[in-house]
mmCIF file of C-alpha atoms and ligand atoms in Angstrom:
data_model
loop_
_atom_site.group_PDB
_atom_site.id
_atom_site.type_symbol
_atom_site.label_atom_id
_atom_site.label_comp_id
_atom_site.label_asym_id
_atom_site.label_seq_id
_atom_site.Cartn_x
_atom_site.Cartn_y
_atom_site.Cartn_z
ATOM 1 C CA MET I 89 14.256 -15.917 -20.604
ATOM 2 C CA ARG I 90 15.725 -12.457 -21.368
ATOM 3 C CA THR I 91 12.617 -10.509 -19.801
ATOM 4 C CA LEU I 92 13.642 -12.804 -16.476
ATOM 5 C CA ASN I 93 17.134 -12.064 -16.281
ATOM 6 C CA ARG I 94 16.659 -8.266 -17.190
ATOM 7 C CA SER I 95 14.192 -8.498 -14.086
ATOM 8 C CA ILE I 96 16.810 -10.217 -11.903
ATOM 9 C CA VAL I 97 19.514 -7.549 -12.891
ATOM 10 C CA LEU I 98 17.401 -4.484 -12.360
ATOM 11 C CA ASN I 99 16.572 -5.552 -9.081
ATOM 12 C CA ALA I 100 20.501 -6.321 -8.348
ATOM 13 C CA ILE I 101 21.058 -2.925 -9.104
ATOM 14 C CA LYS I 102 18.109 -1.571 -6.935
ATOM 15 C CA THR I 103 18.788 -3.539 -4.024
ATOM 16 C CA PHE I 104 22.919 -3.509 -3.796
ATOM 17 C CA GLY I 105 23.486 -0.537 -6.037
ATOM 18 C CA PRO I 106 25.392 1.392 -6.858
ATOM 19 C CA ILE I 107 27.645 -1.718 -7.927
ATOM 20 C CA ASP I 108 29.569 -3.002 -10.711
ATOM 21 C CA ARG I 109 29.189 -5.272 -13.444
ATOM 22 C CA ALA I 110 31.012 -8.078 -11.628
ATOM 23 C CA CYS I 111 29.747 -7.957 -8.316
ATOM 24 C CA ILE I 112 25.975 -8.050 -9.696
ATOM 25 C CA ALA I 113 27.339 -11.475 -12.083
ATOM 26 C CA ARG I 114 28.260 -12.881 -8.780
ATOM 27 C CA ARG I 115 25.425 -12.298 -6.789
ATOM 28 C CA ILE I 116 22.743 -13.311 -9.036
ATOM 29 C CA ASN I 117 25.012 -16.136 -10.979
ATOM 30 C CA LEU I 118 24.779 -15.051 -14.222
ATOM 31 C CA SER I 119 27.753 -14.795 -16.586
ATOM 32 C CA PRO I 120 29.500 -11.563 -16.630
ATOM 33 C CA ALA I 121 28.882 -11.245 -20.538
ATOM 34 C CA THR I 122 25.098 -12.182 -20.268
ATOM 35 C CA VAL I 123 25.337 -8.614 -17.435
ATOM 36 C CA THR I 124 27.352 -6.544 -19.955
ATOM 37 C CA THR I 125 24.905 -7.446 -22.420
ATOM 38 C CA ILE I 126 21.591 -6.473 -20.217
ATOM 39 C CA THR I 127 23.131 -3.677 -18.441
ATOM 40 C CA ALA I 128 23.894 -2.236 -22.206
ATOM 41 C CA ASP I 129 20.218 -2.356 -23.034
ATOM 42 C CA LEU I 130 18.959 -0.939 -19.394
ATOM 43 C CA ILE I 131 21.613 1.914 -19.815
ATOM 44 C CA LEU I 132 20.541 2.681 -23.664
ATOM 45 C CA GLN I 133 16.624 2.632 -22.448
ATOM 46 C CA GLY I 134 17.466 5.177 -19.884
ATOM 47 C CA LEU I 135 16.792 3.187 -16.568
ATOM 48 C CA ILE I 136 20.303 2.567 -15.220
ATOM 49 C CA PHE I 137 23.177 4.835 -15.449
ATOM 50 C CA GLU I 138 26.895 5.026 -14.662
ATOM 51 C CA LYS I 139 28.238 6.467 -11.217
ATOM 52 C CA GLU I 140 32.073 7.348 -10.272
ATOM 53 C CA PRO I 141 34.442 4.073 -10.083
ATOM 54 C CA GLY I 142 34.449 2.082 -7.208
ATOM 55 C CA ASP I 143 36.887 1.108 -4.593
ATOM 56 C CA SER I 144 39.194 -1.217 -6.125
ATOM 57 C CA ARG I 145 42.123 -3.289 -4.705
ATOM 58 C CA GLY I 146 44.612 -2.399 -7.138
ATOM 59 C CA GLY I 147 43.998 -2.331 -10.832
ATOM 60 C CA ARG I 148 41.325 -0.359 -12.746
ATOM 61 C CA ARG I 149 38.876 1.001 -10.345
ATOM 62 C CA PRO I 150 35.328 -0.412 -11.532
ATOM 63 C CA ILE I 151 32.562 1.244 -12.502
ATOM 64 C CA LEU I 152 29.511 1.368 -10.735
ATOM 65 C CA LEU I 153 25.834 0.897 -11.939
ATOM 66 C CA ALA I 154 22.630 2.635 -10.335
ATOM 67 C CA ILE I 155 18.965 3.096 -11.012
ATOM 68 C CA ASN I 156 18.169 6.471 -12.746
ATOM 69 C CA PRO I 157 15.311 7.550 -10.642
ATOM 70 C CA GLN I 158 14.281 9.844 -14.124
ATOM 71 C CA GLY I 159 14.374 7.004 -15.981
ATOM 72 C CA ALA I 160 10.801 6.235 -16.243
ATOM 73 C CA TYR I 161 7.920 6.928 -14.442
ATOM 74 C CA VAL I 162 4.527 5.838 -13.204
ATOM 75 C CA VAL I 163 0.689 6.929 -12.201
ATOM 76 C CA GLY I 164 -0.675 5.978 -9.144
ATOM 77 C CA ILE I 165 -4.405 6.185 -8.464
ATOM 78 C CA LYS I 166 -6.690 5.142 -4.930
ATOM 79 C CA LEU I 167 -10.205 5.113 -6.121
ATOM 80 C CA THR I 168 -12.581 6.038 -3.177
ATOM 81 C CA GLU I 169 -16.388 5.902 -3.532
ATOM 82 C CA THR I 170 -16.431 9.671 -4.145
ATOM 83 C CA HIS I 171 -13.163 10.448 -5.825
ATOM 84 C CA ALA I 172 -9.556 9.501 -7.061
ATOM 85 C CA ILE I 173 -6.425 10.486 -5.237
ATOM 86 C CA ALA I 174 -3.554 10.318 -8.184
ATOM 87 C CA ALA I 175 0.006 10.288 -7.953
ATOM 88 C CA LEU I 176 3.032 10.729 -10.261
ATOM 89 C CA THR I 177 6.206 9.086 -9.022
ATOM 90 C CA ASP I 178 9.675 8.079 -10.626
ATOM 91 C CA LEU I 179 11.403 4.604 -10.115
ATOM 92 C CA GLU I 180 13.053 5.296 -6.645
ATOM 93 C CA ALA I 181 8.375 6.128 -5.890
ATOM 94 C CA THR I 182 9.011 9.528 -5.076
ATOM 95 C CA VAL I 183 6.093 11.668 -5.308
ATOM 96 C CA LEU I 184 6.706 14.328 -8.196
ATOM 97 C CA ALA I 185 2.944 15.479 -8.474
ATOM 98 C CA LYS I 186 -0.266 14.712 -7.221
ATOM 99 C CA ARG I 187 -3.921 15.425 -7.795
ATOM 100 C CA SER I 188 -7.462 14.622 -6.776
ATOM 101 C CA SER I 189 -11.141 14.590 -8.087
ATOM 102 C CA GLU I 190 -14.731 13.595 -7.306
ATOM 103 C CA LEU I 191 -16.088 11.358 -9.555
ATOM 104 C CA SER I 192 -18.882 12.665 -11.059
ATOM 105 C CA GLY I 193 -21.194 9.600 -10.767
ATOM 106 C CA SER I 194 -20.671 6.088 -9.332
ATOM 107 C CA ASP I 195 -20.643 4.002 -12.976
ATOM 108 C CA PRO I 196 -17.845 2.703 -13.985
ATOM 109 C CA GLU I 197 -17.517 4.887 -16.895
ATOM 110 C CA SER I 198 -17.267 8.290 -15.138
ATOM 111 C CA ALA I 199 -14.776 6.502 -13.028
ATOM 112 C CA ILE I 200 -12.536 5.275 -16.098
ATOM 113 C CA GLU I 201 -12.757 9.097 -17.614
ATOM 114 C CA LEU I 202 -11.667 10.216 -14.680
ATOM 115 C CA MET I 203 -8.814 8.258 -14.106
ATOM 116 C CA ALA I 204 -7.780 8.753 -17.562
ATOM 117 C CA GLN I 205 -8.136 12.632 -17.059
ATOM 118 C CA LEU I 206 -5.779 12.656 -14.026
ATOM 119 C CA THR I 207 -2.860 10.703 -15.918
ATOM 120 C CA ASN I 208 -2.624 13.253 -18.808
ATOM 121 C CA SER I 209 -3.444 16.119 -16.271
ATOM 122 C CA LEU I 210 -0.250 14.738 -14.302
ATOM 123 C CA LEU I 211 1.935 13.995 -17.160
ATOM 124 C CA MET I 212 1.449 17.555 -18.401
ATOM 125 C CA GLU I 213 1.861 18.972 -15.358
ATOM 126 C CA ALA I 214 5.325 17.514 -14.525
ATOM 127 C CA ASN I 215 6.190 17.557 -18.317
ATOM 128 C CA ILE I 216 6.776 14.702 -18.715
ATOM 129 C CA PRO I 217 6.088 12.870 -22.324
ATOM 130 C CA SER I 218 3.654 10.303 -22.538
ATOM 131 C CA GLU I 219 6.142 7.528 -23.680
ATOM 132 C CA LYS I 220 8.117 7.564 -20.487
ATOM 133 C CA LEU I 221 5.177 6.241 -18.805
ATOM 134 C CA ILE I 222 5.365 2.672 -17.956
ATOM 135 C CA GLY I 223 2.361 2.138 -16.893
ATOM 136 C CA VAL I 224 -0.650 2.864 -14.166
ATOM 137 C CA GLY I 225 -1.214 1.025 -11.072
ATOM 138 C CA VAL I 226 -4.968 1.164 -9.249
ATOM 139 C CA GLY I 227 -5.776 0.362 -6.010
ATOM 140 C CA LEU I 228 -8.981 -0.257 -5.187
ATOM 141 C CA ALA I 229 -11.520 -0.796 -1.951
ATOM 142 C CA GLY I 230 -12.750 -4.472 -1.950
ATOM 143 C CA ILE I 231 -11.922 -8.233 -3.267
ATOM 144 C CA VAL I 232 -9.788 -7.576 -6.346
ATOM 145 C CA ASP I 233 -8.111 -10.140 -8.574
ATOM 146 C CA PHE I 234 -5.007 -8.306 -9.894
ATOM 147 C CA GLN I 235 -4.022 -11.776 -12.051
ATOM 148 C CA GLU I 236 -7.541 -11.200 -14.215
ATOM 149 C CA GLY I 237 -7.688 -7.143 -13.466
ATOM 150 C CA LEU I 238 -11.179 -8.156 -12.143
ATOM 151 C CA PHE I 239 -12.978 -5.453 -9.769
ATOM 152 C CA ARG I 240 -14.703 -8.869 -8.025
ATOM 153 C CA GLN I 241 -16.943 -7.011 -5.294
ATOM 154 C CA SER I 242 -16.774 -2.948 -4.034
ATOM 155 C CA THR I 243 -19.074 -2.567 -1.016
ATOM 156 C CA PHE I 244 -18.817 1.290 -1.384
ATOM 157 C CA LEU I 245 -19.514 1.575 -5.204
ATOM 158 C CA GLY I 246 -21.835 -1.473 -5.839
ATOM 159 C CA TRP I 247 -19.910 -3.063 -8.539
ATOM 160 C CA ARG I 248 -19.318 -6.547 -9.342
ATOM 161 C CA ASN I 249 -16.653 -8.449 -11.670
ATOM 162 C CA LEU I 250 -15.747 -5.504 -13.580
ATOM 163 C CA PRO I 251 -12.689 -5.882 -16.005
ATOM 164 C CA ILE I 252 -11.206 -2.391 -14.573
ATOM 165 C CA ARG I 253 -7.910 -3.049 -15.772
ATOM 166 C CA ASP I 254 -8.920 -3.772 -19.246
ATOM 167 C CA LEU I 255 -11.420 -0.734 -19.841
ATOM 168 C CA LEU I 256 -8.567 1.507 -18.209
ATOM 169 C CA ARG I 257 -5.777 0.141 -20.699
ATOM 170 C CA GLU I 258 -7.749 0.381 -23.931
ATOM 171 C CA LYS I 259 -8.822 4.140 -22.550
ATOM 172 C CA ILE I 260 -5.265 5.517 -21.784
ATOM 173 C CA LYS I 261 -3.229 2.820 -24.255
ATOM 174 C CA THR I 262 -0.392 2.363 -21.214
ATOM 175 C CA GLU I 263 -0.174 -1.018 -19.377
ATOM 176 C CA VAL I 264 -2.453 -0.722 -16.117
ATOM 177 C CA TYR I 265 -1.989 -2.761 -12.833
ATOM 178 C CA ILE I 266 -4.629 -2.883 -10.052
ATOM 179 C CA ASP I 267 -4.860 -4.781 -6.630
ATOM 180 C CA ASN I 268 -6.830 -4.122 -3.709
ATOM 181 C CA ASP I 269 -5.903 -1.016 -2.024
ATOM 182 C CA VAL I 270 -4.566 -2.225 1.364
ATOM 183 C CA ASN I 271 -2.404 -4.596 -0.718
ATOM 184 C CA THR I 272 -0.795 -1.763 -2.827
ATOM 185 C CA LEU I 273 0.444 -0.038 0.787
ATOM 186 C CA THR I 274 1.689 -3.000 1.753
ATOM 187 C CA LEU I 275 3.314 -3.679 -1.554
ATOM 188 C CA ALA I 276 4.614 -0.295 -1.462
ATOM 189 C CA GLU I 277 6.671 -1.325 2.422
ATOM 190 C CA VAL I 278 8.451 -4.573 0.824
ATOM 191 C CA TRP I 279 9.932 -2.392 -1.888
ATOM 192 C CA PHE I 280 10.157 0.948 -0.815
ATOM 193 C CA GLY I 281 9.537 1.268 2.895
ATOM 194 C CA CYS I 282 9.424 -0.010 6.335
ATOM 195 C CA GLY I 283 9.444 -3.203 5.071
ATOM 196 C CA GLN I 284 12.154 -3.853 2.659
ATOM 197 C CA ASP I 285 14.937 -5.414 5.945
ATOM 198 C CA ILE I 286 12.399 -7.954 6.924
ATOM 199 C CA GLU I 287 10.872 -11.216 6.231
ATOM 200 C CA ASN I 288 7.253 -10.864 7.828
ATOM 201 C CA PHE I 289 5.371 -8.590 8.685
ATOM 202 C CA LEU I 290 1.599 -6.946 8.453
ATOM 203 C CA THR I 291 0.198 -4.046 7.576
ATOM 204 C CA ILE I 292 -3.078 -2.357 8.870
ATOM 205 C CA THR I 293 -5.037 0.479 7.631
ATOM 206 C CA VAL I 294 -7.737 2.183 9.690
ATOM 207 C CA GLY I 295 -10.195 4.432 8.470
ATOM 208 C CA ARG I 296 -13.816 4.209 7.456
ATOM 209 C CA GLY I 297 -12.985 0.336 6.930
ATOM 210 C CA ILE I 298 -10.041 -1.611 8.839
ATOM 211 C CA GLY I 299 -7.474 -3.369 6.142
ATOM 212 C CA LEU I 300 -4.690 -5.882 6.392
ATOM 213 C CA GLY I 301 -2.071 -6.509 4.336
ATOM 214 C CA ILE I 302 -0.059 -10.062 5.594
ATOM 215 C CA VAL I 303 3.644 -10.978 4.179
ATOM 216 C CA THR I 304 5.100 -14.096 5.211
ATOM 217 C CA ASN I 305 8.838 -15.099 4.037
ATOM 218 C CA ARG I 306 8.735 -11.564 1.822
ATOM 219 C CA GLN I 307 6.004 -13.398 -0.337
ATOM 220 C CA PHE I 308 2.446 -11.476 -0.215
ATOM 221 C CA TYR I 309 -0.340 -13.530 1.273
ATOM 222 C CA ARG I 310 -3.534 -13.449 -0.687
ATOM 223 C CA GLY I 311 -5.371 -16.286 -0.134
ATOM 224 C CA SER I 312 -7.101 -18.872 -2.662
ATOM 225 C CA GLY I 313 -9.016 -16.155 -4.135
ATOM 226 C CA GLY I 314 -7.268 -12.990 -3.527
ATOM 227 C CA GLY I 315 -9.715 -12.329 -0.703
ATOM 228 C CA ALA I 316 -7.410 -12.482 2.181
ATOM 229 C CA GLY I 317 -7.066 -10.088 4.481
ATOM 230 C CA GLU I 318 -10.640 -9.006 5.321
ATOM 231 C CA PHE I 319 -9.624 -8.274 9.268
ATOM 232 C CA GLY I 320 -12.446 -5.710 8.996
ATOM 233 C CA HIS I 321 -14.966 -8.130 8.736
ATOM 234 C CA THR I 322 -14.022 -10.583 11.517
ATOM 235 C CA VAL I 323 -17.256 -10.748 13.868
ATOM 236 C CA ILE I 324 -16.902 -9.193 17.144
ATOM 237 C CA ASP I 325 -20.287 -9.115 18.377
ATOM 238 C CA PRO I 326 -22.853 -11.322 16.479
ATOM 239 C CA GLU I 327 -25.764 -9.342 17.778
ATOM 240 C CA GLY I 328 -23.965 -5.732 17.130
ATOM 241 C CA PHE I 329 -24.363 -3.159 14.063
ATOM 242 C CA HIS I 330 -25.409 -4.252 10.436
ATOM 243 C CA CYS I 331 -22.061 -4.139 8.184
ATOM 244 C CA GLU I 332 -21.701 -2.743 4.544
ATOM 245 C CA CYS I 333 -21.160 -6.737 4.203
ATOM 246 C CA GLY I 334 -24.178 -7.995 5.203
ATOM 247 C CA LYS I 335 -23.470 -9.334 8.357
ATOM 248 C CA ARG I 336 -23.769 -7.623 12.141
ATOM 249 C CA GLY I 337 -21.212 -7.053 14.648
ATOM 250 C CA CYS I 338 -18.238 -6.555 12.186
ATOM 251 C CA LEU I 339 -15.032 -5.278 13.647
ATOM 252 C CA GLU I 340 -15.188 -2.071 11.394
ATOM 253 C CA THR I 341 -18.673 -1.306 12.595
ATOM 254 C CA LEU I 342 -17.370 -0.736 16.318
ATOM 255 C CA VAL I 343 -13.773 0.434 14.915
ATOM 256 C CA GLY I 344 -14.246 2.254 10.998
ATOM 257 C CA ASP I 345 -14.537 6.018 11.510
ATOM 258 C CA PRO I 346 -18.616 5.642 11.040
ATOM 259 C CA GLY I 347 -18.670 3.388 14.414
ATOM 260 C CA LEU I 348 -16.926 6.269 16.260
ATOM 261 C CA LEU I 349 -18.978 8.868 14.774
ATOM 262 C CA ARG I 350 -22.203 7.039 15.934
ATOM 263 C CA LEU I 351 -20.656 7.019 19.715
ATOM 264 C CA ALA I 352 -20.090 10.572 19.215
ATOM 265 C CA ARG I 353 -23.054 11.501 18.003
ATOM 266 C CA SER I 354 -25.002 9.444 20.987
ATOM 267 C CA ALA I 355 -22.460 11.094 23.472
ATOM 268 C CA PHE I 356 -23.543 14.720 22.005
ATOM 269 C CA GLU I 357 -27.362 14.048 22.447
ATOM 270 C CA GLN I 358 -26.338 12.830 26.231
ATOM 271 C CA GLY I 359 -24.470 16.520 26.439
ATOM 272 C CA GLU I 360 -21.534 14.667 26.808
ATOM 273 C CA LEU I 361 -20.093 16.554 24.156
ATOM 274 C CA PRO I 362 -20.372 20.240 23.090
ATOM 275 C CA VAL I 363 -20.810 19.864 19.529
ATOM 276 C CA GLN I 364 -21.537 16.541 17.178
ATOM 277 C CA PRO I 365 -18.080 16.384 15.696
ATOM 278 C CA CYS I 366 -18.284 15.927 11.748
ATOM 279 C CA ASP I 367 -15.358 14.130 11.305
ATOM 280 C CA ILE I 368 -12.727 11.778 13.512
ATOM 281 C CA GLY I 369 -10.064 14.792 13.888
ATOM 282 C CA GLU I 370 -12.352 16.868 15.105
ATOM 283 C CA LEU I 371 -13.124 14.389 17.833
ATOM 284 C CA ALA I 372 -9.165 13.700 18.300
ATOM 285 C CA GLN I 373 -8.996 17.432 19.138
ATOM 286 C CA MET I 374 -12.006 17.014 21.496
ATOM 287 C CA ALA I 375 -10.066 14.484 23.060
ATOM 288 C CA LEU I 376 -6.654 15.869 23.621
ATOM 289 C CA ASP I 377 -8.799 19.303 25.058
ATOM 290 C CA GLY I 378 -9.849 17.294 28.094
ATOM 291 C CA ASN I 379 -13.171 16.064 27.143
ATOM 292 C CA GLN I 380 -13.943 12.908 28.963
ATOM 293 C CA ALA I 381 -16.546 11.610 26.337
ATOM 294 C CA ALA I 382 -14.218 11.799 23.494
ATOM 295 C CA ILE I 383 -11.518 10.063 25.714
ATOM 296 C CA ARG I 384 -13.685 7.396 26.373
ATOM 297 C CA ILE I 385 -14.894 6.908 22.619
ATOM 298 C CA LEU I 386 -11.258 7.219 21.533
ATOM 299 C CA GLN I 387 -10.060 4.418 24.388
ATOM 300 C CA ASP I 388 -12.485 2.222 24.215
ATOM 301 C CA THR I 389 -12.288 1.782 20.267
ATOM 302 C CA GLY I 390 -8.725 1.665 20.473
ATOM 303 C CA LYS I 391 -8.781 -1.082 23.107
ATOM 304 C CA ILE I 392 -11.204 -3.148 21.013
ATOM 305 C CA LEU I 393 -8.813 -2.784 17.629
ATOM 306 C CA GLY I 394 -5.705 -3.658 20.020
ATOM 307 C CA GLN I 395 -7.687 -7.058 21.017
ATOM 308 C CA SER I 396 -8.087 -7.920 17.519
ATOM 309 C CA ILE I 397 -4.668 -6.817 16.777
ATOM 310 C CA ALA I 398 -3.474 -9.464 19.507
ATOM 311 C CA ASN I 399 -5.206 -12.202 17.950
ATOM 312 C CA LEU I 400 -3.271 -11.511 15.038
ATOM 313 C CA ILE I 401 0.006 -11.323 16.741
ATOM 314 C CA ASN I 402 -0.642 -14.792 17.884
ATOM 315 C CA LEU I 403 -1.864 -16.157 14.886
ATOM 316 C CA PHE I 404 1.285 -14.970 12.598
ATOM 317 C CA ASN I 405 4.033 -13.905 15.242
ATOM 318 C CA PRO I 406 4.979 -11.204 12.780
ATOM 319 C CA GLN I 407 8.070 -8.847 13.438
ATOM 320 C CA ARG I 408 6.602 -5.703 12.793
ATOM 321 C CA ILE I 409 3.018 -4.503 12.163
ATOM 322 C CA LEU I 410 2.997 -0.965 10.289
ATOM 323 C CA ILE I 411 -0.342 1.089 11.026
ATOM 324 C CA SER I 412 -1.471 3.305 8.235
ATOM 325 C CA GLY I 413 -4.186 4.878 6.512
ATOM 326 C CA GLU I 414 -6.574 8.102 7.699
ATOM 327 C CA GLY I 415 -7.304 6.753 10.922
ATOM 328 C CA VAL I 416 -3.753 7.655 11.928
ATOM 329 C CA SER I 417 -5.340 11.243 13.000
ATOM 330 C CA ARG I 418 -7.109 9.561 15.944
ATOM 331 C CA GLY I 419 -3.857 10.680 18.143
ATOM 332 C CA PRO I 420 -2.197 9.439 21.129
ATOM 333 C CA VAL I 421 -5.378 8.558 23.126
ATOM 334 C CA PHE I 422 -6.478 6.015 20.741
ATOM 335 C CA PHE I 423 -3.314 4.655 20.162
ATOM 336 C CA ASP I 424 -2.333 4.763 23.531
ATOM 337 C CA ALA I 425 -5.194 2.442 24.218
ATOM 338 C CA LEU I 426 -4.566 0.018 21.289
ATOM 339 C CA LYS I 427 -1.040 -0.657 22.209
ATOM 340 C CA ASN I 428 -2.059 -1.153 26.116
ATOM 341 C CA SER I 429 -4.412 -3.633 24.578
ATOM 342 C CA VAL I 430 -2.043 -5.291 22.356
ATOM 343 C CA CYS I 431 0.107 -5.752 24.885
ATOM 344 C CA SER I 432 -2.468 -7.160 27.259
ATOM 345 C CA TYR I 433 -3.862 -9.554 25.221
ATOM 346 C CA SER I 434 -1.237 -11.271 23.350
ATOM 347 C CA LEU I 435 0.844 -13.966 24.197
ATOM 348 C CA PRO I 436 3.869 -12.153 25.876
ATOM 349 C CA ASP I 437 6.755 -13.835 24.061
ATOM 350 C CA LEU I 438 5.015 -13.307 20.803
ATOM 351 C CA TYR I 439 4.592 -9.621 21.913
ATOM 352 C CA SER I 440 8.127 -8.921 22.692
ATOM 353 C CA ASP I 441 9.248 -9.883 18.589
ATOM 354 C CA VAL I 442 6.746 -7.240 17.460
ATOM 355 C CA ASP I 443 7.997 -3.693 16.380
ATOM 356 C CA LEU I 444 4.397 -2.260 16.404
ATOM 357 C CA ARG I 445 4.626 1.212 14.540
ATOM 358 C CA ILE I 446 2.173 3.964 13.808
ATOM 359 C CA GLU I 447 2.818 5.354 10.128
ATOM 360 C CA PRO I 448 2.917 9.147 9.264
ATOM 361 C CA TRP I 449 0.155 9.825 6.978
ATOM 362 C CA GLY I 450 -0.199 12.014 3.656
ATOM 363 C CA ASP I 451 -2.965 11.950 0.962
ATOM 364 C CA ASP I 452 -0.584 11.112 -1.222
ATOM 365 C CA VAL I 453 0.271 7.946 0.457
ATOM 366 C CA TRP I 454 -2.512 5.667 -1.284
ATOM 367 C CA ALA I 455 -1.603 6.807 -4.656
ATOM 368 C CA ARG I 456 2.151 6.207 -3.994
ATOM 369 C CA GLY I 457 1.034 2.651 -3.172
ATOM 370 C CA ALA I 458 -0.917 1.943 -6.438
ATOM 371 C CA ALA I 459 1.961 3.246 -8.115
ATOM 372 C CA SER I 460 4.249 0.520 -6.193
ATOM 373 C CA LEU I 461 1.995 -1.506 -8.583
ATOM 374 C CA VAL I 462 3.769 -0.781 -11.351
ATOM 375 C CA LEU I 463 7.209 -0.358 -10.314
ATOM 376 C CA ARG I 464 7.106 -4.064 -8.690
ATOM 377 C CA SER I 465 6.253 -5.468 -12.252
ATOM 378 C CA LEU I 466 9.680 -3.749 -13.236
ATOM 379 C CA PHE I 467 11.842 -5.207 -10.604
ATOM 380 C CA GLU I 468 10.167 -8.623 -9.690
ATOM 381 C CA SER I 469 11.288 -11.203 -11.878
ATOM 382 C CA PRO I 470 8.133 -13.206 -13.484
ATOM 383 C CA VAL I 471 8.549 -16.273 -11.122
ATOM 384 C CA HIS I 472 8.902 -13.816 -8.179
ATOM 385 C CA LYS I 473 12.682 -14.684 -7.321
ATOM 386 C CA ILE I 474 13.946 -12.709 -4.206
ATOM 387 C CA ILE I 475 17.066 -12.140 -4.158
ATOM 388 C CA LYS I 476 19.181 -12.064 -0.618
HETATM 389 ZN ZN1 ZN W 656 -18.504 -6.653 7.791
#
């Protein structure tokens, strides 16, 4: 009960702060005495602090409480098949330091070792004592059982049912949280980003794969086994290219980075592109420079992804769709085609409800998302009570 009330008070201060003790008590239906005890404890731990007095209609002005961003720190890590990107953040998910490093092998031991090293070097770089670190969050591409701490399936690394949370916790002697990487990004939007003020939204990540995070009534939708959101593996062309999941013609075989680069290679072989682009940024630049083949590739694939997003709009009727991921670098040629296609293929009434946003991208966004896993555990009450 004590832990529960502590999370509820912290969340109220995060959501409504700076706020005085009497208002907290009214907002969350706790007695003023309980709020006073809990806030005294939180001040002692350095997680909140007293700000300048607030307005008062007559009488003494009440003292306001606010979250102390530097009260504790967390590390977020995104693990890919080739490297790990890590960021150290404060309690407001502001990135204070970041690092990335290549994996020395594809075995779990190398990955655990690398994540422990990155955590330690970030703490040293930012001069943060290890007792101020309240946890490490890890975002993983694949199917993750976040409650059991199991990486159930990684198509990129070939791991199955790996207890990665406990292995890392053992190594670094700090609380560890793991989740699917798209889920961590979505979580960061719920708690610190464009999802704070809305009930129903989707996060779509575009890059090597295509991911989906689903939030309905401010609750994260995971499905029965934690695998919901495998949007990239919805089949578009049953006779199409082989996918890493073992099927054929999945959405991501057509509109994931390797799909676009395959089209670019074939255009180059036909003499339609001056050079074979080695990454998506180069292809996007060729389109901006007016190369017709590059424009065609980005428009055609943008249209296909737009059609699939229109299907999601018809299924979920979201208030907002946030498009994120490295693939944001595909630029306006791709995203204009995508937006036109979303408009053409979704039901007009549902389309008019959606605010479709292309999010700015940086290499620390994944790691910040992973850090939000830990921050959520601090602010969210154990019964997932959402304070309105
Ligand atoms: Zn697939």
